[in-house]
Amino acid sequence: MHEVIICEKPSSAEKIAKALSPSAKKKVYNKKVKYWELQRDSKDITVLSGVGHLYSLVPEKNKRYKVAFDLHWAPSHEVSKSSAFTKDYLRAIKKFGKNADSYVHACDYDVEGTLIGYNALKYACGQDALNNVSRMKFSTLTKKDIVDAYENRIDIDMHQVDNGIARHIIDYYFGMNLSIALSDSVKKTKHRFLKLSVGRVQTPTLSILVKREKEIREFVPEPYWIIRAILDFEGIEIKHVERNIFDKARADEIYNKCMGKDAVVDEIKFTKSKTRPPVPFDLSGLQAEAYNVFGFSPKRTQNAAQNLYSAGYTSYPRTSSQKLPESLGFENIFRQLSANPEFKKHISKLPSKLKPNNGKKEDAAHPPIHPTGILPKSLNSDEKKIYELIVYRFIAVFFESAEFETMSATLDIEDEKFKFKRRRVTHKGWMEHYPFKKIDDEKFPDVSEGDLMSVKELIKDEKETKPPARYNQASLIKELEKKNLGTKATRADIVDKLYDRKYIEGSKIEVNQLGENLIDTLNTYCSNLTSEKLTRDLEIKLEGINQNTSTKESVIDEGKKDVEDILVDIDENQKGIGSKLYEAYQATNIVGECSCGGKLVKRAGRYGKFVGCTNYPDCNVTYSLPRNASVIKKTCEICGLPMIAAGKGKNRREMCLDPNCGKDTSKEYKPEEVGACPKCGKPLLKRSGRFGEFVGCSGFPKCKFTCSLEELESKLN
């Protein structure tokens, strides 16, 4: 009996092969692709792997057809040059995966993983492979979980397969068809090629950011006042109970009334409170915490968590669950983690009854992110930080609440009430075992009701209300989750794509003019593409495929109709869309003013990028841009031109766009004028060339007149 196991990645294949048989033998196909052979239960088993998706969607028709709704799966290496590395993995599966007696689908247990394995079985191993296939379901790549998943295999969840197929097809409909249609509107209107990118989730996400950008820009600050006093006792600061006072007359009244007066302690209250332990990490929770603690982008966190999972150190990261099941074997995990002395300090203080503080969210496919108990041998910096964050969070959720006591004091100054608060910890609880949480532990001042307190300084602060805060990557992903846009596995990639498309920039996300104008144009002419509701409704229906409340065919048909409606809007408003998008594109490339009154814009030429004047050909001002150089938001103090930054790492330097700025160019070589060109009348210049000196027109390349020095006199005559 010959059995073939299909895995998602080479690292997973190795883990699965070694878990099923310690004597598994590594083989190499075509000097590039590793695969494994082993024996188990009287079967010869070959363990093969892909490298993510081995098949991609392509249109049935020729590329000259701009709108594509008839799609089929083709090998990824045939579709995109960037996927050339998948070719040998696909060949290996075709060679060793055909004509087996049975097959095992062992890719990650989610929509994407299920589709990856399904396509590999169907198209590489043949349709018959799907008649003799079983599915492994695991959340960690530990030996115990792998063996258990192999011995308790299940059927492939065809709802997951249909969900994956529908999701890819709809994303193609929206992404490729609409991006091409928008680029085509610019080409037909302005005769310029402009690569634009829109998407089913990407565009509503950008719309959210544009809305926030406009809220910030249109925000009108409102002045308010805070009255506070510094007591001549331990530097205690007290604030007026009205806090933000928007009436200046009222603020002046309080200030003038209390100036030079002492305070009397009117009332002191002591209250007790508890802070429950944090809940286990789901993916968005881990991404948010890693951003807050380390400043990691969601994608950076996701990559590190994926590497930890692939190495067997933590569980599957793409989960929505916040409920730890007892079946994980908490005691066994803690026993293994205790081999690390730092972890042991905290684990040794765990309560005898291990009951986690679970959250509300559930995920039928995978538990929350947790350590497997296997201690890492070597990790890079990112992986170490994320691993420790996961371990300490896992430990903390089993401890009791932290307890606090709060002192609230009310003071009276001339019948005006002021307050201050202090909070101290009375029992650290879980906070003692989670080093990433700051503990409030303030000292209580020795004061009593009726005490007279001297006021050292009375202060009236004038402030202004602030606009809404910009999103960062973590808060944006939380917003997408809240609005049910995208999935836990795709949200970080969507945000990354907006950066890659140059629509947004900065850690506190700002939308540039191209991104804003794209959304404004779409809102004007085809608002369905920016609609959160349309995207959310499609997402709900896609998820409904898993619950058998909708079908693959119905969701694809609905997505197709939505795209067709948007295409009609684009076609009917092609001129307006093309003009506005091209104007926006030009505006984003303006870097400064030219001395002639034109705009200096970034352009791409035959020999690389440069900056040129919009008044060309009347103005020939150009400045070349070195490789890897970028124009920055600074101007040269000498000439006023934009500054550029060039180089990498420590060698990166800022400099003026004009390489001759500040230099004495009087001694530089200047061609000698020897007359006027007989063709165009511009000056003739003496030059040196490959075959000696010659004379050429200064109007080159428009005028290509040249001659030798010997011919000069006769030519001029």
XYZ file of C-alpha atoms in Angstrom:
717
model
C 0.000 0.000 0.000
C 1.308 3.415 -0.989
C 0.033 6.564 0.705
C 0.821 10.196 -0.152
C 0.594 13.029 2.383
C 0.318 16.564 0.972
C 1.550 19.390 3.248
C 1.418 23.151 2.850
C 5.097 23.970 3.446
C 8.432 22.104 3.575
C 8.830 22.775 7.325
C 5.418 21.198 7.993
C 6.301 18.173 5.848
C 9.451 17.576 7.883
C 7.594 17.867 11.202
C 4.840 15.495 10.067
C 7.232 12.917 8.609
C 9.428 12.790 11.733
C 6.386 12.654 14.032
C 4.933 9.678 12.159
C 8.240 7.824 12.006
C 11.588 8.600 13.701
C 13.276 6.702 10.851
C 11.719 8.818 8.084
C 14.233 9.365 5.287
C 14.789 12.702 3.616
C 14.950 12.625 -0.178
C 15.650 15.375 -2.712
C 13.971 15.819 -6.079
C 15.793 17.651 -8.860
C 18.436 18.858 -6.353
C 15.948 21.379 -4.975
C 12.821 19.895 -3.421
C 12.905 17.906 -0.192
C 10.394 15.153 0.413
C 10.200 12.283 2.928
C 9.680 8.541 2.792
C 8.625 6.382 5.744
C 6.709 3.278 6.731
C 3.782 3.142 9.128
C 0.960 0.659 9.635
C 2.320 -1.551 6.820
C 2.133 1.358 4.383
C 4.830 3.054 2.348
C 4.249 6.755 2.861
C 5.603 9.675 0.832
C 5.317 13.120 2.454
C 5.289 15.955 -0.092
C 4.837 19.676 0.270
C 3.867 22.763 -1.655
C 5.052 26.269 -0.891
C 1.681 27.880 -0.391
C -0.563 28.104 -3.442
C 0.650 26.029 -6.399
C -2.300 27.082 -8.577
C -3.656 30.529 -9.456
C -6.752 31.772 -11.252
C -6.458 32.923 -14.875
C -9.069 33.947 -17.455
C -10.303 31.403 -19.971
C -9.929 33.936 -22.785
C -6.874 35.657 -24.208
C -5.332 38.530 -22.218
C -6.577 41.065 -24.750
C -10.044 40.685 -23.224
C -10.144 43.251 -20.450
C -13.088 41.845 -18.456
C -12.716 38.284 -17.210
C -15.452 36.286 -15.476
C -14.643 32.850 -16.907
C -11.665 31.657 -14.868
C -9.745 28.431 -14.358
C -6.898 27.234 -12.153
C -3.453 27.110 -13.741
C -0.007 26.348 -12.281
C 1.197 29.474 -10.457
C 4.610 29.411 -12.151
C 2.884 29.725 -15.538
C 0.814 32.697 -14.348
C 3.475 34.813 -12.668
C 7.264 34.992 -12.925
C 7.415 35.740 -9.196
C 6.011 32.230 -8.571
C 8.709 30.439 -10.588
C 10.003 28.826 -7.367
C 6.797 26.740 -7.137
C 7.526 24.841 -10.366
C 9.738 22.105 -8.923
C 7.431 21.543 -5.948
C 4.527 21.012 -8.333
C 6.589 18.636 -10.461
C 7.539 16.619 -7.376
C 3.885 16.245 -6.369
C 2.974 15.181 -9.896
C 5.807 12.646 -10.041
C 5.408 11.019 -6.614
C 1.747 11.753 -5.989
C 0.148 9.945 -8.922
C -1.460 6.509 -8.656
C -1.188 6.166 -4.870
C -3.632 3.915 -3.031
C -4.637 6.659 -0.591
C -4.015 10.345 0.057
C -3.868 12.512 3.153
C -4.562 16.263 3.090
C -2.287 17.724 5.802
C -2.266 21.447 5.017
C -3.223 24.057 7.615
C -6.797 23.648 8.781
C -8.359 26.850 7.486
C -9.973 28.033 4.246
C -6.676 28.846 2.493
C -4.885 25.697 3.643
C -7.820 23.515 2.661
C -7.931 25.050 -0.828
C -4.158 24.715 -1.304
C -4.264 20.993 -0.581
C -7.467 20.407 -2.525
C -6.065 22.000 -5.696
C -2.795 20.073 -5.384
C -4.713 16.795 -5.081
C -7.197 17.570 -7.863
C -4.888 19.038 -10.504
C -1.480 17.532 -9.695
C -2.449 14.075 -8.420
C -5.592 13.690 -10.515
C -9.333 13.737 -9.850
C -9.223 10.130 -8.570
C -7.075 11.283 -5.647
C -10.120 13.047 -4.191
C -11.973 9.720 -4.035
C -9.405 8.235 -1.634
C -8.445 11.191 0.533
C -8.704 11.905 4.253
C -7.937 15.077 6.226
C -5.621 15.722 9.157
C -6.760 18.451 11.554
C -4.199 19.868 13.985
C -3.526 23.173 15.737
C 0.096 22.548 16.692
C 2.958 20.761 14.958
C 3.898 18.730 18.028
C 4.398 14.991 17.731
C 1.369 14.265 19.932
C -1.013 16.445 17.894
C 0.324 15.218 14.543
C 0.006 11.532 15.473
C -3.451 12.143 16.935
C -4.533 13.985 13.759
C -3.185 11.165 11.565
C -4.854 8.401 13.553
C -8.172 10.283 13.690
C -8.435 11.589 10.162
C -11.650 13.171 8.946
C -13.217 13.979 5.569
C -12.252 17.122 3.680
C -14.657 19.903 4.584
C -16.065 20.772 1.168
C -17.687 23.872 2.625
C -14.175 25.184 3.319
C -13.139 24.295 -0.235
C -16.147 26.094 -1.716
C -15.528 29.101 0.541
C -11.914 29.287 -0.680
C -12.855 28.960 -4.354
C -15.604 31.586 -4.085
C -13.338 33.962 -2.154
C -10.531 33.750 -4.748
C -12.913 34.145 -7.697
C -14.695 37.162 -6.200
C -11.399 38.804 -5.226
C -10.227 38.321 -8.826
C -13.459 39.830 -10.171
C -13.054 42.915 -7.995
C -9.278 43.255 -8.022
C -8.279 42.525 -11.614
C -11.356 43.604 -13.549
C -11.926 46.888 -11.750
C -8.235 47.829 -11.500
C -7.851 47.308 -15.261
C -11.066 49.261 -15.958
C -9.862 52.256 -13.929
C -6.394 52.213 -15.512
C -8.064 51.958 -18.919
C -10.186 55.045 -18.189
C -6.978 57.056 -17.660
C -5.399 55.635 -20.810
C -8.391 56.457 -23.003
C -8.899 59.914 -21.507
C -5.319 61.143 -21.070
C -3.386 58.706 -23.287
C -1.199 57.849 -20.299
C -0.718 54.516 -18.529
C -1.390 54.664 -14.804
C -1.298 51.468 -12.768
C -4.125 51.560 -10.239
C -5.121 49.003 -7.648
C -8.543 48.456 -6.083
C -10.006 45.484 -4.275
C -13.078 44.109 -2.540
C -11.680 44.806 0.945
C -8.711 47.010 0.070
C -10.837 49.899 -1.278
C -13.347 50.134 1.635
C -10.327 50.017 3.971
C -8.760 52.952 2.144
C -12.144 54.696 2.324
C -12.122 54.374 6.131
C -8.700 56.026 6.208
C -9.779 58.820 3.850
C -12.814 59.524 6.019
C -10.549 59.870 9.061
C -8.151 62.075 7.041
C -11.007 64.462 6.229
C -12.268 64.465 9.820
C -8.804 65.550 10.962
C -8.476 68.204 8.248
C -11.959 69.640 8.776
C -11.752 69.562 12.561
C -12.159 72.995 14.142
C -10.421 73.133 17.536
C -12.398 74.590 20.421
C -10.614 76.321 23.298
C -11.146 75.189 26.881
C -9.524 75.796 30.244
C -8.357 73.583 33.100
C -7.912 75.055 36.580
C -5.400 73.201 38.729
C -3.475 73.895 41.891
C -0.133 72.629 43.226
C -0.278 72.093 46.998
C 2.643 72.906 49.235
C 2.604 69.287 50.479
C 4.385 66.520 48.561
C 3.713 68.441 45.332
C 0.132 67.153 45.177
C -1.756 68.459 42.135
C -5.485 68.999 42.406
C -7.881 69.799 39.534
C -11.188 71.614 39.523
C -14.083 69.164 39.351
C -15.486 70.794 36.200
C -12.289 69.682 34.442
C -12.594 70.973 30.820
C -14.237 74.389 31.118
C -15.411 75.729 27.752
C -16.742 79.023 29.147
C -13.817 81.459 29.528
C -15.794 83.688 31.854
C -16.424 80.742 34.175
C -12.736 79.768 34.076
C -11.713 83.352 34.914
C -14.240 83.443 37.741
C -12.839 80.281 39.351
C -9.246 81.412 38.896
C -9.757 84.903 40.328
C -11.859 83.572 43.195
C -9.258 80.956 44.248
C -6.087 82.987 43.687
C -4.095 83.340 46.929
C -6.472 81.128 48.935
C -5.752 77.895 50.808
C -7.499 74.542 50.369
C -9.409 72.530 52.969
C -9.704 68.743 52.727
C -13.465 68.301 52.468
C -13.839 64.542 51.965
C -11.651 61.444 51.596
C -12.967 58.144 50.221
C -11.260 54.770 49.894
C -12.570 52.222 47.395
C -11.397 48.788 46.346
C -11.325 47.415 42.785
C -10.127 44.412 40.822
C -8.600 44.012 37.375
C -9.295 40.637 35.840
C -6.542 38.746 34.015
C -6.251 39.279 30.255
C -7.938 36.819 27.911
C -5.963 34.383 25.702
C -4.578 35.717 22.444
C -6.458 35.481 19.181
C -4.560 36.802 16.156
C -5.834 40.390 16.298
C -5.222 40.488 20.068
C -1.632 39.339 19.591
C -1.095 41.879 16.806
C -2.478 44.726 18.923
C -0.388 43.795 21.976
C 2.810 43.367 19.934
C 2.255 46.817 18.431
C 1.697 48.383 21.867
C 4.653 46.630 23.512
C 7.228 46.376 20.702
C 5.899 48.675 17.967
C 5.627 45.695 15.571
C 3.414 46.023 12.502
C 0.627 43.406 12.323
C 2.354 41.729 9.359
C 5.656 41.526 11.252
C 3.890 39.930 14.218
C 2.011 37.505 11.972
C 5.231 36.395 10.253
C 6.978 35.754 13.577
C 3.952 33.854 14.932
C 3.794 31.752 11.752
C 7.485 30.846 12.115
C 6.946 29.826 15.753
C 4.013 27.633 14.719
C 5.983 26.016 11.873
C 8.800 25.228 14.305
C 6.341 23.600 16.728
C 6.780 26.138 19.547
C 3.330 27.733 19.463
C -0.107 26.906 18.102
C -1.691 27.929 14.813
C -1.814 31.757 14.770
C -4.750 32.487 12.448
C -7.459 31.957 15.018
C -10.372 33.999 16.355
C -10.736 31.999 19.561
C -10.255 33.390 23.078
C -11.319 30.196 24.876
C -8.659 27.699 26.023
C -10.077 24.133 26.099
C -8.999 21.780 28.905
C -8.121 19.187 26.256
C -4.873 21.112 25.573
C -3.410 19.615 28.753
C -2.439 22.734 30.714
C -0.373 20.892 33.330
C 1.761 19.155 30.716
C 2.469 22.420 28.875
C 3.478 24.147 32.126
C 5.672 21.204 33.128
C 7.628 21.496 29.876
C 7.857 25.295 30.059
C 9.262 25.007 33.596
C 12.535 23.781 32.126
C 13.144 27.489 31.472
C 14.150 29.055 34.844
C 12.528 32.417 34.059
C 9.210 30.808 33.157
C 9.445 28.505 36.186
C 9.518 31.492 38.590
C 5.991 32.320 37.522
C 4.643 28.823 36.816
C 5.608 27.644 40.317
C 3.137 30.176 41.777
C 0.156 29.050 39.684
C -3.025 28.148 41.623
C -3.652 24.447 42.143
C -6.813 24.586 40.052
C -5.957 25.727 36.520
C -8.906 27.725 35.225
C -8.168 30.274 32.473
C -9.907 33.633 32.164
C -11.446 32.952 28.772
C -12.765 35.636 26.435
C -16.003 35.718 24.467
C -14.860 34.851 20.938
C -14.814 31.271 19.652
C -13.300 29.552 16.626
C -14.384 26.023 15.812
C -11.195 25.330 13.853
C -8.458 26.337 16.315
C -7.947 27.277 19.987
C -6.311 30.568 21.050
C -2.604 31.113 20.386
C -0.639 29.314 23.094
C 2.778 27.720 23.664
C 3.038 24.011 22.989
C 5.533 23.500 25.812
C 8.444 22.736 23.495
C 11.208 25.211 24.334
C 12.937 26.888 21.375
C 16.561 26.106 20.612
C 17.252 29.294 18.688
C 15.069 32.245 17.708
C 15.713 35.525 15.967
C 14.946 38.777 17.769
C 11.346 39.116 16.528
C 10.496 35.481 17.215
C 11.947 35.662 20.747
C 9.852 38.698 21.626
C 6.639 37.240 20.222
C 7.310 33.856 21.836
C 7.793 35.410 25.278
C 4.692 37.547 24.799
C 2.657 34.404 24.025
C 4.129 32.416 26.938
C 3.642 35.130 29.568
C 0.096 35.826 28.354
C -0.659 32.083 28.577
C 0.687 32.011 32.152
C -1.111 35.206 33.201
C -4.614 34.069 32.178
C -4.556 31.376 34.921
C -3.820 33.744 37.819
C -6.249 35.617 40.028
C -7.298 39.227 39.565
C -5.065 42.108 40.599
C -6.501 44.140 43.491
C -6.247 47.881 44.033
C -7.226 50.504 46.575
C -8.099 54.015 45.385
C -7.965 57.173 47.491
C -10.249 59.975 46.254
C -9.929 63.340 47.970
C -12.170 66.379 47.506
C -10.799 69.773 48.563
C -12.511 73.129 48.920
C -11.063 76.486 47.864
C -13.530 79.317 48.417
C -16.501 76.965 47.804
C -14.940 75.658 44.575
C -14.353 71.888 44.568
C -11.050 70.332 43.516
C -10.062 66.657 43.440
C -7.105 64.312 43.279
C -6.840 60.514 43.147
C -4.163 57.978 44.040
C -4.221 54.234 43.367
C -2.052 51.565 44.923
C -1.855 47.829 44.393
C -2.855 45.621 47.311
C -2.442 42.319 45.469
C -0.530 42.058 42.195
C -2.214 38.853 41.064
C -1.709 38.183 37.352
C 0.168 41.457 36.842
C 3.128 40.051 38.747
C 3.453 37.362 36.084
C 2.940 39.473 32.959
C 6.009 41.715 32.578
C 4.496 43.714 29.722
C 1.897 45.418 31.948
C 2.737 48.532 33.952
C 1.396 48.377 37.521
C -0.051 51.543 39.087
C 1.357 51.714 42.642
C 1.170 55.238 43.983
C 1.887 56.453 47.507
C -1.064 57.738 49.527
C -0.380 61.129 51.136
C -0.908 61.451 54.895
C -3.897 63.800 54.894
C -7.175 63.824 56.793
C -10.558 65.483 56.418
C -10.482 69.032 57.728
C -6.752 69.560 57.062
C -5.801 73.018 55.815
C -3.504 72.743 52.775
C -1.414 75.648 51.537
C -1.660 76.274 47.769
C 1.786 76.789 46.307
C 0.616 77.684 42.787
C -2.715 78.174 41.032
C -2.635 77.503 37.267
C -5.123 78.228 34.490
C -4.191 76.115 31.418
C -5.647 77.098 28.068
C -5.951 74.131 25.729
C -7.712 73.140 22.519
C -9.775 70.123 21.653
C -7.899 67.716 19.409
C -9.025 66.049 16.174
C -9.629 62.298 16.035
C -6.416 60.298 16.303
C -4.927 58.791 13.191
C -5.133 55.045 12.852
C -2.015 52.982 13.315
C -1.755 49.537 11.747
C -2.957 47.729 14.874
C -5.950 50.015 15.489
C -6.891 49.824 11.787
C -6.964 46.021 11.920
C -9.148 46.243 15.045
C -11.472 48.567 13.110
C -11.641 46.125 10.179
C -12.443 43.299 12.583
C -15.155 45.401 14.222
C -16.686 46.217 10.822
C -16.314 42.582 9.641
C -14.149 43.559 6.656
C -11.626 40.946 5.518
C -10.598 37.926 7.582
C -8.156 37.357 10.421
C -5.714 35.884 7.885
C -5.930 38.690 5.295
C -6.249 41.986 7.199
C -2.506 42.499 7.756
C -1.864 41.822 4.040
C -4.545 44.348 3.055
C -2.903 47.091 5.133
C 0.505 46.155 3.691
C -0.913 46.383 0.172
C -2.103 49.958 0.765
C 1.445 50.892 1.743
C 2.866 49.068 -1.285
C 0.463 50.888 -3.622
C 1.724 54.211 -2.158
C -1.785 55.223 -1.095
C -0.791 55.602 2.573
C 2.368 56.332 4.564
C 3.655 56.707 8.110
C 3.227 54.718 11.321
C 0.369 57.095 12.177
C -1.361 56.446 8.887
C -1.739 59.362 6.482
C -3.468 59.062 3.116
C -1.698 60.791 0.221
C -3.469 62.760 -2.476
C -3.655 59.852 -4.935
C -5.323 57.644 -2.328
C -7.756 60.361 -1.294
C -8.621 61.343 -4.858
C -9.101 57.693 -5.810
C -11.726 57.318 -3.073
C -13.328 60.690 -3.869
C -13.561 59.733 -7.552
C -15.029 56.316 -6.785
C -17.515 57.836 -4.320
C -18.630 60.228 -7.058
C -18.981 57.759 -9.912
C -19.166 54.211 -8.475
C -19.763 54.303 -4.727
C -20.471 50.574 -4.533
C -16.746 49.907 -4.776
C -16.043 51.870 -1.581
C -19.115 50.522 0.201
C -18.463 48.803 3.516
C -21.955 47.301 3.367
C -21.411 45.604 0.007
C -18.114 44.121 1.200
C -19.532 43.110 4.579
C -22.596 41.462 3.018
C -20.362 39.460 0.675
C -18.161 38.462 3.632
C -21.191 37.256 5.589
C -22.349 35.210 2.596
C -18.843 33.762 2.117
C -18.813 32.695 5.765
C -22.307 31.347 5.207
C -20.839 28.768 2.823
C -19.102 27.206 5.857
C -22.414 27.098 7.749
C -24.309 25.822 4.676
C -26.551 28.908 4.668
C -25.317 29.996 1.230
C -23.728 28.270 -1.740
C -20.533 28.853 -3.689
C -22.480 29.431 -6.896
C -24.900 31.975 -5.402
C -22.112 34.006 -3.788
C -20.036 34.032 -6.997
C -23.083 35.105 -9.019
C -23.788 37.929 -6.588
C -20.157 39.073 -6.670
C -20.188 38.991 -10.466
C -23.348 41.122 -10.606
C -21.835 43.662 -8.197
C -18.712 43.955 -10.376
C -20.754 44.232 -13.579
C -22.762 47.097 -12.061
C -19.556 48.898 -11.059
C -18.065 48.351 -14.533
C -21.132 50.002 -16.071
C -20.622 53.007 -13.777
C -16.936 53.233 -14.777
C -17.762 52.945 -18.480
C -20.470 55.618 -18.341
C -18.186 58.029 -16.449
C -14.909 57.125 -18.122
C -13.879 60.669 -19.030
C -14.501 62.126 -15.573
C -12.846 59.190 -13.804
C -9.809 59.198 -16.110
C -9.249 62.950 -15.788
C -9.585 63.061 -12.010
C -7.371 60.042 -11.397
C -4.628 61.354 -13.673
C -4.762 64.780 -12.040
C -4.453 63.109 -8.648
C -1.512 61.035 -9.836
C 0.264 64.141 -11.133
C -0.392 65.981 -7.877
C 1.232 63.223 -5.823
C 4.399 63.507 -7.911
C 4.836 67.270 -7.488
C 7.949 67.876 -5.391
C 8.435 71.633 -5.755
C 8.293 74.802 -7.820
C 10.460 75.468 -10.881
C 12.067 78.902 -11.365
C 9.980 79.318 -14.558
C 6.735 79.019 -12.586
C 6.021 75.421 -13.529
C 5.879 72.437 -11.203
C 8.773 70.068 -10.592
C 7.453 66.504 -10.823
C 8.921 63.028 -10.467
C 9.062 61.136 -13.743
C 10.405 57.859 -15.088
C 12.604 57.838 -18.191
C 14.646 55.423 -20.256
C 17.633 55.780 -17.946
C 15.838 55.883 -14.595
C 13.837 58.305 -12.483
C 14.303 62.057 -12.631
C 12.620 65.334 -11.716
C 11.491 67.602 -14.541
C 9.414 70.732 -15.137
C 5.767 70.518 -16.225
C 6.441 73.349 -18.721
C 8.611 71.066 -20.883
C 9.546 71.565 -23.758
C 9.549 75.317 -23.096
C 11.519 74.645 -19.909
C 14.274 72.003 -20.037
C 15.079 71.936 -16.309
C 15.757 68.381 -15.152
C 17.481 66.768 -12.169
C 18.421 63.106 -12.117
C 17.499 60.971 -9.117
C 20.169 58.516 -7.925
C 19.132 54.889 -7.519
C 17.196 54.280 -4.277
C 16.849 58.051 -3.773
C 13.574 59.532 -2.540
C 12.359 63.110 -2.323
C 11.761 64.094 1.316
C 9.658 66.786 2.951
C 12.491 69.291 3.320
C 13.802 72.138 1.201
C 17.396 73.221 0.650
C 18.379 76.201 2.800
C 20.628 77.523 0.005
C 18.490 77.310 -3.140
C 15.006 76.303 -1.914
C 14.833 73.145 -4.054
C 13.516 69.902 -2.524
C 15.941 67.694 -0.609
C 16.487 64.025 -1.424
C 17.693 61.091 0.661
C 19.942 58.518 -1.006
C 21.898 55.466 0.096
C 21.028 52.669 2.518
C 21.276 52.213 6.262
C 24.087 54.172 7.897
C 25.175 55.432 4.479
C 21.853 57.141 3.819
C 22.427 60.869 3.333
C 20.277 63.923 2.730
C 21.277 66.284 -0.075
C 19.921 68.943 -2.391
C 18.132 67.835 -5.544
C 20.625 69.983 -7.514
C 24.036 68.246 -7.308
C 25.761 71.584 -8.067
C 24.043 73.472 -5.248
C 26.654 75.359 -3.196
C 29.507 74.426 -5.537
C 31.768 76.867 -7.396
C 31.139 75.822 -10.977
C 33.118 78.664 -12.556
C 36.141 76.420 -13.052
C 34.167 73.543 -14.488
C 34.583 72.683 -18.161
C 32.213 74.578 -20.432
C 32.080 73.831 -24.177
C 33.437 76.617 -26.406
C 30.939 78.329 -28.715
C 32.207 78.386 -32.310
C 29.255 79.855 -34.199
C 25.599 79.372 -34.984
C 24.016 76.162 -36.251
C 23.177 76.411 -39.980
C 20.026 74.315 -39.398
C 18.348 75.804 -36.316
C 20.432 78.860 -35.440
C 21.325 77.709 -31.909
C 24.961 77.923 -30.725
C 27.468 75.369 -32.067
C 29.704 73.908 -29.377
C 33.148 72.356 -29.662
C 33.069 68.893 -28.053
C 35.272 65.835 -27.536
C 34.031 62.460 -28.712
C 35.145 58.908 -29.192
C 37.004 59.745 -32.415
C 38.385 63.150 -31.397
C 37.084 66.710 -31.344
C 33.970 67.725 -33.300
C 31.306 70.425 -33.438
C 27.707 69.791 -32.404
C 24.514 71.789 -32.021
C 23.494 72.839 -28.492
C 19.919 72.029 -29.491
C 20.602 68.275 -29.386
C 18.640 65.972 -29.386
C 16.049 67.991 -31.337
C 18.730 69.195 -33.728
C 21.320 66.551 -34.539
C 23.674 68.720 -36.617
C 27.372 67.749 -36.220
C 30.554 68.189 -38.242
C 34.316 67.900 -37.871
C 36.463 70.919 -37.064
C 37.911 70.768 -40.605
C 34.437 70.959 -42.158
C 33.250 73.778 -39.902
C 34.228 76.732 -42.126
C 32.714 75.289 -45.300
C 29.501 74.334 -43.464
C 29.085 77.813 -42.044
C 29.713 79.398 -45.439
